[in-house]
Coordinates of C-alpha atoms and ligand atoms in Angstrom, one line a residue:
M1 CA 3.4 -53.4 -56.2
P2 CA 2.0 -56.2 -54.1
N3 CA -1.3 -57.8 -55.3
P4 CA -4.1 -55.5 -54.3
Q5 CA -5.6 -58.3 -52.1
Y6 CA -2.8 -57.5 -49.6
R7 CA -3.5 -53.8 -49.6
A8 CA -5.9 -51.6 -47.9
N9 CA -9.0 -50.3 -49.7
D10 CA -9.7 -46.6 -49.9
D11 CA -11.2 -46.5 -46.4
G12 CA -8.1 -48.2 -45.0
Y13 CA -9.7 -51.7 -44.7
F14 CA -7.5 -54.8 -45.2
G15 CA -10.3 -57.3 -45.6
E16 CA -12.2 -56.8 -42.3
F17 CA -9.4 -55.2 -40.4
G18 CA -8.1 -51.7 -40.2
G19 CA -10.2 -48.5 -41.0
A20 CA -10.4 -45.5 -38.9
E21 CA -12.6 -46.1 -35.8
L22 CA -12.3 -42.7 -34.2
P23 CA -14.0 -40.6 -31.6
P24 CA -15.6 -37.5 -33.3
F25 CA -12.8 -35.1 -32.2
L26 CA -10.2 -37.0 -34.1
V27 CA -12.0 -37.5 -37.3
E28 CA -10.9 -34.2 -38.9
P29 CA -7.2 -34.1 -37.8
I30 CA -6.8 -37.7 -39.1
A31 CA -8.5 -37.1 -42.3
E32 CA -6.2 -34.2 -42.8
V33 CA -3.1 -36.6 -42.4
R34 CA -4.8 -39.1 -44.7
D35 CA -5.2 -36.5 -47.6
A36 CA -1.7 -35.1 -47.0
Y37 CA -0.1 -38.5 -47.2
A38 CA -2.2 -39.4 -50.3
E39 CA -0.6 -36.5 -52.0
A40 CA 2.9 -36.8 -50.8
R41 CA 3.4 -40.3 -51.8
Q42 CA 2.7 -39.4 -55.4
D43 CA 5.2 -36.5 -55.2
P44 CA 8.7 -37.4 -56.5
T45 CA 10.2 -34.4 -54.7
F46 CA 8.8 -35.6 -51.3
M47 CA 9.9 -39.2 -51.8
G48 CA 13.2 -38.2 -53.3
E49 CA 13.9 -36.2 -50.2
Y50 CA 13.0 -39.1 -47.9
E51 CA 15.1 -41.5 -49.8
R52 CA 18.1 -39.0 -49.9
L53 CA 18.0 -38.8 -46.0
L54 CA 17.8 -42.6 -45.8
R55 CA 21.1 -42.7 -47.7
T56 CA 22.9 -39.7 -46.3
Y57 CA 21.7 -39.8 -42.7
V58 CA 20.4 -43.3 -41.8
G59 CA 23.2 -45.0 -43.8
R60 CA 21.1 -47.0 -46.1
P61 CA 21.2 -49.6 -47.8
S62 CA 21.7 -51.7 -44.6
L63 CA 23.7 -54.8 -45.1
L64 CA 22.4 -58.2 -45.9
Y65 CA 24.9 -60.3 -43.9
F66 CA 25.6 -63.9 -44.4
A67 CA 25.8 -65.3 -41.0
E68 CA 28.2 -68.1 -41.8
N69 CA 29.0 -69.1 -38.2
L70 CA 25.5 -69.3 -37.1
T71 CA 24.5 -71.3 -40.3
A72 CA 27.3 -73.8 -39.5
K73 CA 26.2 -74.0 -35.8
L74 CA 22.5 -74.6 -36.7
G75 CA 23.3 -77.1 -39.6
G76 CA 20.6 -76.4 -42.1
A77 CA 19.4 -73.4 -44.2
K78 CA 21.9 -70.6 -45.0
V79 CA 20.9 -67.8 -42.5
Y80 CA 21.2 -64.1 -43.7
L81 CA 20.5 -61.2 -41.4
K82 CA 19.0 -57.8 -42.6
R83 CA 21.1 -55.4 -40.5
E84 CA 18.7 -52.7 -39.3
D85 CA 20.8 -52.5 -36.1
L86 CA 23.4 -50.8 -38.3
N87 CA 21.0 -47.7 -39.0
H88 CA 21.7 -44.4 -37.3
T89 CA 20.2 -44.7 -33.9
G90 CA 20.4 -48.5 -34.0
A91 CA 17.0 -49.7 -35.2
H92 CA 14.5 -49.6 -38.0
K93 CA 12.2 -47.1 -36.3
I94 CA 14.3 -44.3 -37.7
N95 CA 13.0 -45.3 -41.3
H96 CA 9.3 -44.2 -40.6
C97 CA 10.1 -41.4 -38.1
L98 CA 11.9 -39.5 -40.7
G99 CA 9.0 -40.1 -43.2
E100 CA 6.6 -38.7 -40.7
A101 CA 8.7 -35.8 -39.9
L102 CA 8.9 -34.8 -43.5
L103 CA 5.3 -35.2 -43.9
A104 CA 4.6 -33.0 -40.9
K105 CA 6.8 -30.3 -42.4
R106 CA 5.0 -30.5 -45.7
M107 CA 1.7 -30.0 -44.0
G108 CA 3.1 -26.9 -42.3
K109 CA 3.1 -28.4 -38.8
T110 CA 5.7 -27.1 -36.2
K111 CA 5.6 -29.8 -33.8
L112 CA 5.7 -33.7 -33.6
I113 CA 3.7 -35.4 -30.8
A114 CA 3.7 -39.0 -29.8
E115 CA 3.5 -41.2 -26.8
T116 CA 6.1 -43.7 -25.9
G117 CA 6.4 -46.8 -23.6
A118 CA 9.9 -48.0 -23.4
G119 CA 11.2 -44.9 -25.1
Q120 CA 12.5 -46.3 -28.4
H121 CA 9.8 -44.6 -30.5
G122 CA 10.4 -41.4 -28.6
V123 CA 14.1 -41.4 -29.1
A124 CA 13.8 -42.1 -32.9
L125 CA 11.2 -39.4 -33.3
A126 CA 13.2 -36.9 -31.2
T127 CA 16.2 -37.6 -33.6
A128 CA 14.0 -37.1 -36.7
A129 CA 12.6 -33.8 -35.1
A130 CA 16.2 -32.5 -34.5
L131 CA 17.2 -33.3 -38.1
T132 CA 14.3 -31.7 -39.7
G133 CA 14.0 -28.6 -37.3
L134 CA 10.7 -29.5 -35.8
E135 CA 9.8 -29.3 -32.1
C136 CA 8.9 -32.7 -30.4
E137 CA 6.8 -33.4 -27.5
I138 CA 6.8 -37.0 -26.0
H139 CA 4.2 -38.2 -23.6
M140 CA 5.2 -40.9 -21.3
G141 CA 3.6 -42.5 -18.2
A142 CA 5.4 -41.4 -15.0
I143 CA 6.2 -45.0 -14.2
D144 CA 7.9 -45.4 -17.6
V145 CA 9.8 -42.1 -17.2
A146 CA 11.4 -43.5 -14.0
K147 CA 12.1 -47.0 -15.5
Q148 CA 13.5 -45.8 -18.8
H149 CA 15.7 -43.1 -17.6
P150 CA 18.4 -43.3 -20.1
N151 CA 16.0 -42.8 -23.0
V152 CA 14.3 -39.9 -21.2
V153 CA 17.9 -38.3 -21.1
R154 CA 18.5 -39.0 -24.7
M155 CA 15.2 -37.5 -25.8
E156 CA 15.9 -34.4 -23.8
L157 CA 19.4 -34.1 -25.1
L158 CA 17.9 -34.2 -28.7
G159 CA 15.8 -31.2 -27.7
A160 CA 12.4 -33.0 -27.1
K161 CA 10.0 -32.1 -24.4
V162 CA 9.1 -35.3 -22.3
V163 CA 5.7 -34.9 -20.6
A164 CA 5.3 -37.3 -17.5
V165 CA 1.7 -38.4 -17.3
E166 CA 0.5 -38.7 -13.6
E167 CA -3.1 -39.9 -14.5
G168 CA -4.5 -43.5 -13.7
G169 CA -2.0 -46.2 -13.9
R170 CA 0.7 -43.8 -15.1
S171 CA 1.7 -46.0 -17.8
L172 CA 1.5 -46.4 -21.7
K173 CA -2.4 -46.4 -21.8
E174 CA -2.5 -43.0 -20.1
A175 CA 0.3 -41.6 -22.2
V176 CA -1.7 -42.4 -25.4
D177 CA -4.7 -40.7 -24.0
S178 CA -2.8 -37.6 -22.9
A179 CA -1.0 -37.3 -26.3
F180 CA -4.2 -37.6 -28.3
A181 CA -5.9 -35.0 -26.0
T182 CA -3.2 -32.5 -26.6
Y183 CA -3.2 -33.3 -30.3
A184 CA -6.9 -33.0 -30.8
A185 CA -6.8 -29.5 -29.2
K186 CA -3.9 -28.2 -31.2
Y187 CA -3.7 -30.1 -34.4
H188 CA -3.1 -27.2 -36.5
E189 CA 0.4 -27.0 -34.9
Y190 CA 1.0 -30.7 -34.2
F191 CA 1.6 -33.9 -36.2
F192 CA 0.8 -37.1 -34.4
A193 CA 3.6 -39.6 -35.2
I194 CA 2.6 -43.3 -34.6
G195 CA 5.4 -45.6 -33.9
S196 CA 4.3 -48.9 -35.8
V197 CA 2.0 -50.0 -38.4
V198 CA -1.0 -49.6 -36.1
G199 CA -3.8 -47.0 -35.4
P200 CA -6.3 -45.5 -37.8
H201 CA -5.9 -45.2 -41.5
P202 CA -3.6 -44.0 -43.0
Y203 CA -1.0 -44.9 -40.4
P204 CA -0.7 -48.7 -41.1
S205 CA -0.3 -48.1 -44.7
M206 CA 1.9 -45.1 -44.3
V207 CA 4.3 -46.6 -41.8
R208 CA 4.5 -49.8 -43.9
D209 CA 5.4 -47.7 -47.0
F210 CA 8.2 -45.9 -45.1
Q211 CA 9.5 -49.2 -43.7
S212 CA 9.2 -51.2 -47.1
I213 CA 12.7 -50.0 -48.0
I214 CA 13.9 -53.0 -45.9
G215 CA 12.3 -55.6 -48.0
R216 CA 13.1 -53.9 -51.3
E217 CA 16.7 -53.8 -50.5
A218 CA 16.8 -57.4 -49.0
R219 CA 15.2 -58.6 -52.1
A220 CA 17.7 -57.0 -54.5
Q221 CA 20.5 -58.0 -52.1
I222 CA 19.6 -61.7 -52.0
L223 CA 19.2 -61.9 -55.8
E224 CA 22.6 -60.3 -56.1
A225 CA 24.3 -62.7 -53.6
E226 CA 22.5 -65.9 -54.3
G227 CA 20.7 -65.5 -57.7
R228 CA 17.5 -66.5 -56.2
L229 CA 14.8 -65.7 -53.7
P230 CA 14.9 -67.0 -49.9
N231 CA 12.8 -69.9 -48.9
A232 CA 11.7 -68.1 -45.8
L233 CA 11.6 -64.7 -44.1
V234 CA 11.5 -64.3 -40.2
A235 CA 10.7 -61.1 -38.3
A236 CA 9.6 -60.2 -34.7
V237 CA 6.1 -58.6 -34.5
G238 CA 5.1 -56.2 -31.8
G239 CA 3.0 -53.6 -33.6
G240 CA 4.5 -55.0 -36.8
S241 CA 6.4 -52.3 -38.5
N242 CA 9.8 -54.1 -39.0
A243 CA 8.0 -57.2 -40.0
M244 CA 5.8 -55.4 -42.6
G245 CA 8.9 -53.6 -43.7
L246 CA 10.6 -56.8 -44.6
F247 CA 7.6 -58.7 -45.8
D248 CA 6.0 -56.1 -48.2
A249 CA 8.3 -56.6 -51.2
F250 CA 8.0 -60.5 -50.9
L251 CA 4.2 -60.9 -50.6
N252 CA 3.7 -61.7 -54.3
D253 CA 6.4 -64.3 -54.2
R254 CA 4.3 -67.3 -53.1
E255 CA 7.3 -69.6 -52.9
V256 CA 8.8 -67.5 -50.1
E257 CA 7.3 -68.6 -46.7
I258 CA 6.9 -65.8 -44.3
F259 CA 7.0 -66.0 -40.4
G260 CA 6.0 -63.4 -37.9
V261 CA 7.3 -64.2 -34.4
E262 CA 5.5 -63.0 -31.4
P263 CA 6.4 -63.0 -27.7
A264 CA 5.2 -66.0 -25.8
G265 CA 6.6 -64.4 -22.7
E266 CA 6.6 -66.6 -19.6
G267 CA 4.3 -69.0 -21.4
L268 CA 1.0 -69.0 -23.3
E269 CA -1.1 -70.5 -20.3
G270 CA -1.4 -67.3 -18.1
T271 CA -1.4 -63.7 -19.0
R272 CA 2.3 -63.1 -19.0
H273 CA 2.8 -63.0 -22.8
A274 CA 1.8 -60.8 -25.8
A275 CA 1.0 -63.6 -28.3
T276 CA -1.7 -61.5 -29.9
M277 CA -2.1 -63.6 -33.1
T278 CA -2.0 -66.8 -31.3
L279 CA -4.5 -66.1 -28.7
G280 CA -6.3 -62.8 -29.5
T281 CA -9.8 -62.2 -31.1
P282 CA -11.2 -59.6 -33.4
G283 CA -11.7 -56.2 -31.7
T284 CA -11.1 -52.6 -31.8
L285 CA -8.1 -50.8 -30.5
H286 CA -6.4 -47.4 -31.0
G287 CA -8.7 -46.5 -33.9
M288 CA -8.4 -49.8 -35.8
K289 CA -10.2 -53.1 -36.1
T290 CA -7.6 -55.8 -35.6
I291 CA -6.8 -58.9 -33.6
V292 CA -6.5 -57.9 -29.9
L293 CA -5.8 -59.7 -26.6
Q294 CA -8.8 -58.5 -24.6
D295 CA -11.3 -59.5 -21.8
E296 CA -15.0 -60.2 -22.3
Q297 CA -15.8 -56.5 -22.1
G298 CA -13.2 -55.7 -24.8
E299 CA -10.8 -54.2 -22.6
P300 CA -7.2 -54.7 -23.8
S301 CA -5.5 -57.4 -21.6
P302 CA -2.3 -56.7 -19.6
V303 CA 0.7 -58.1 -21.6
H304 CA 4.2 -59.1 -20.9
S305 CA 7.3 -59.7 -23.0
I306 CA 11.1 -59.7 -22.1
A307 CA 11.4 -57.2 -24.9
S308 CA 9.5 -54.0 -24.1
G309 CA 9.0 -53.2 -27.7
L310 CA 6.9 -56.2 -28.3
D311 CA 4.5 -55.9 -25.3
Y312 CA 1.4 -54.7 -27.2
P313 CA -2.1 -56.2 -26.9
G314 CA -2.9 -55.5 -30.6
V315 CA -1.1 -55.8 -33.9
G316 CA -1.2 -53.9 -37.2
P317 CA -4.4 -54.7 -39.2
Q318 CA -2.5 -55.8 -42.3
H319 CA -1.0 -58.5 -40.2
S320 CA -4.5 -59.7 -39.1
H321 CA -5.4 -59.8 -42.8
L322 CA -2.3 -61.7 -43.7
K323 CA -3.0 -64.2 -41.1
T324 CA -6.6 -64.5 -42.3
L325 CA -5.5 -65.1 -45.8
G326 CA -2.8 -67.6 -44.7
R327 CA 0.0 -65.6 -46.4
V328 CA 2.0 -65.2 -43.2
T329 CA 2.3 -67.7 -40.4
Y330 CA 2.5 -66.3 -36.9
V331 CA 4.5 -68.3 -34.3
S332 CA 5.7 -67.4 -30.8
V333 CA 8.9 -68.0 -28.8
D334 CA 9.2 -67.4 -25.1
D335 CA 11.5 -65.3 -22.9
N336 CA 14.0 -68.1 -22.3
E337 CA 14.4 -69.0 -26.0
T338 CA 14.8 -65.3 -26.6
L339 CA 17.5 -65.1 -24.0
D340 CA 19.3 -68.1 -25.6
A341 CA 19.1 -66.5 -29.1
F342 CA 20.6 -63.2 -27.7
S343 CA 23.6 -65.2 -26.3
T344 CA 23.9 -67.3 -29.4
L345 CA 24.1 -64.6 -31.8
S346 CA 26.4 -62.4 -29.6
R347 CA 28.9 -65.4 -29.3
T348 CA 28.8 -66.9 -32.9
E349 CA 28.7 -63.7 -34.9
G350 CA 29.8 -61.0 -32.6
I351 CA 26.5 -59.2 -33.1
I352 CA 24.5 -58.2 -29.9
P353 CA 20.7 -58.1 -31.0
A354 CA 17.9 -56.3 -29.4
L355 CA 15.8 -58.4 -27.3
E356 CA 12.8 -57.7 -29.8
S357 CA 15.1 -59.0 -32.7
S358 CA 16.2 -61.9 -30.7
H359 CA 12.7 -63.2 -31.0
A360 CA 13.2 -63.5 -34.7
I361 CA 16.6 -65.0 -34.2
A362 CA 15.2 -67.6 -31.8
Y363 CA 12.6 -68.8 -34.4
T364 CA 15.3 -68.9 -37.0
C365 CA 17.3 -71.1 -34.7
K366 CA 14.4 -73.6 -34.8
L367 CA 13.6 -73.2 -38.5
A368 CA 17.0 -73.4 -40.2
P369 CA 17.9 -77.0 -38.9
T370 CA 14.5 -78.2 -40.5
L371 CA 15.4 -77.0 -43.9
S372 CA 18.3 -78.1 -46.3
S373 CA 21.7 -76.6 -46.9
D374 CA 20.5 -75.4 -50.2
D375 CA 17.7 -73.3 -48.5
I376 CA 18.0 -69.7 -47.4
V377 CA 16.4 -67.8 -44.5
I378 CA 16.4 -64.0 -44.1
A379 CA 15.8 -62.8 -40.5
N380 CA 15.3 -59.2 -39.8
L381 CA 17.7 -58.0 -37.1
S382 CA 15.5 -55.0 -36.3
G383 CA 17.8 -53.4 -33.8
R384 CA 21.0 -53.6 -31.7
G385 CA 21.0 -54.8 -28.2
D386 CA 23.2 -52.3 -26.4
K387 CA 20.1 -51.0 -24.6
D388 CA 19.5 -54.5 -23.2
V389 CA 22.9 -55.7 -22.1
D390 CA 22.6 -54.9 -18.3
F391 CA 19.2 -56.5 -18.1
V392 CA 20.2 -59.5 -20.1
A393 CA 23.4 -60.1 -18.0
E394 CA 21.2 -60.0 -14.8
R395 CA 18.8 -62.5 -16.3
L396 CA 21.4 -64.8 -17.5
A397 CA 23.1 -64.8 -14.1
A398 CA 19.8 -65.4 -12.4
R399 CA 19.2 -68.4 -14.6
R400 CA 22.6 -69.9 -13.8
S401 CA 22.2 -69.6 -10.1
Ligands
PLP1 C1 10.1 -51.2 -31.4 C2 10.9 -52.3 -31.9 C3 10.3 -53.5 -32.4 C4 8.8 -53.7 -32.4 O1 8.1 -52.9 -33.2 P1 7.5 -53.3 -34.6 O2 6.6 -52.2 -35.0 O3 6.8 -54.6 -34.4 O4 8.6 -53.4 -35.5 C5 11.1 -54.4 -32.8 N1 12.5 -54.3 -32.7 C6 13.1 -53.2 -32.4 C7 14.5 -53.1 -32.3 C8 12.3 -52.2 -31.7 O5 12.9 -51.0 -31.3

């Protein structure tokens, strides 16, 4: 159990960040989730069923792989990869989607509802819904429905209903509003499933708990393989769930340096990035106090990353707190460094990483050569890159010409 200073208090505050900053119509539905989760997490039957599905359905434990070729190429610390890409559905998101689906069932709900941008959360949630026998409704901006066609097809094949939102900018922001409006009106039937360690209490703590299996496994696996803890951990940070999942079990190990990697996109000078920790300021977003990229009026800024799963103008409140405490160091890599890392890992190890995960690999490629060959770095390979191959091939060809 990590030191209490790293945890939320009873009101969901990590230091000054977090909480449940909600419009009146959401107070009661979210309080119901808070109370149900507080009970469920103490119930060995509930946690036992969750852990059973992680083994039998997701395929856990995921490998901790010693990337010997990459290590030799970088010439420094030994690099290990935590292979969340090998999970069923190809990424870490299934870990918390299954937990949320089981909690919804326990609460007597019949439907899962969520918004999705690029569709990765929607697909993982639709998968969990199919397995647990729940209905699933995914709200998506009409522009994203057109752009992310393969994921829309996947969600529908899995039995989910995809609602194309035609309001306003027809993008993620409108999809969030639309999903919350439906939820508030019918929360006796619906469970709102958030896709990262963001949103109002209890979601940042609950999603972290469901993802913390990553770090618990990695810690045991590295002790088994090397007889010691790593010198550093590296994970990409969008909302921050794969990162919190890896970091949580190591927070008390002060000798382990921890790095969260954000997208610097096309550079930190303009607006074409999503480097929330580097350039954001304290604010309120999606029901939580956290660090936000925002304008003077407190409106979230438009963001960009080559990895659609990382383009979020906020970050989970526990990350904001860990930054304030100085326990985690937040760094950024840009789109070009990310593309290089994508190619490097594909060619040296025969592993095609997601563009999100490629941010963690890119920083690992900078960090490992600065350390000695006795040192160890664990990077979280949050997902596989099959979804990105056409896009990356185009970008690499454009770069060559
Ligand atoms: C969604 C996603 C991310 C970013 O989300 P976090 O909550 O920051 O983990 C990272 N990697 C992959 C593969 C994803 O699908």
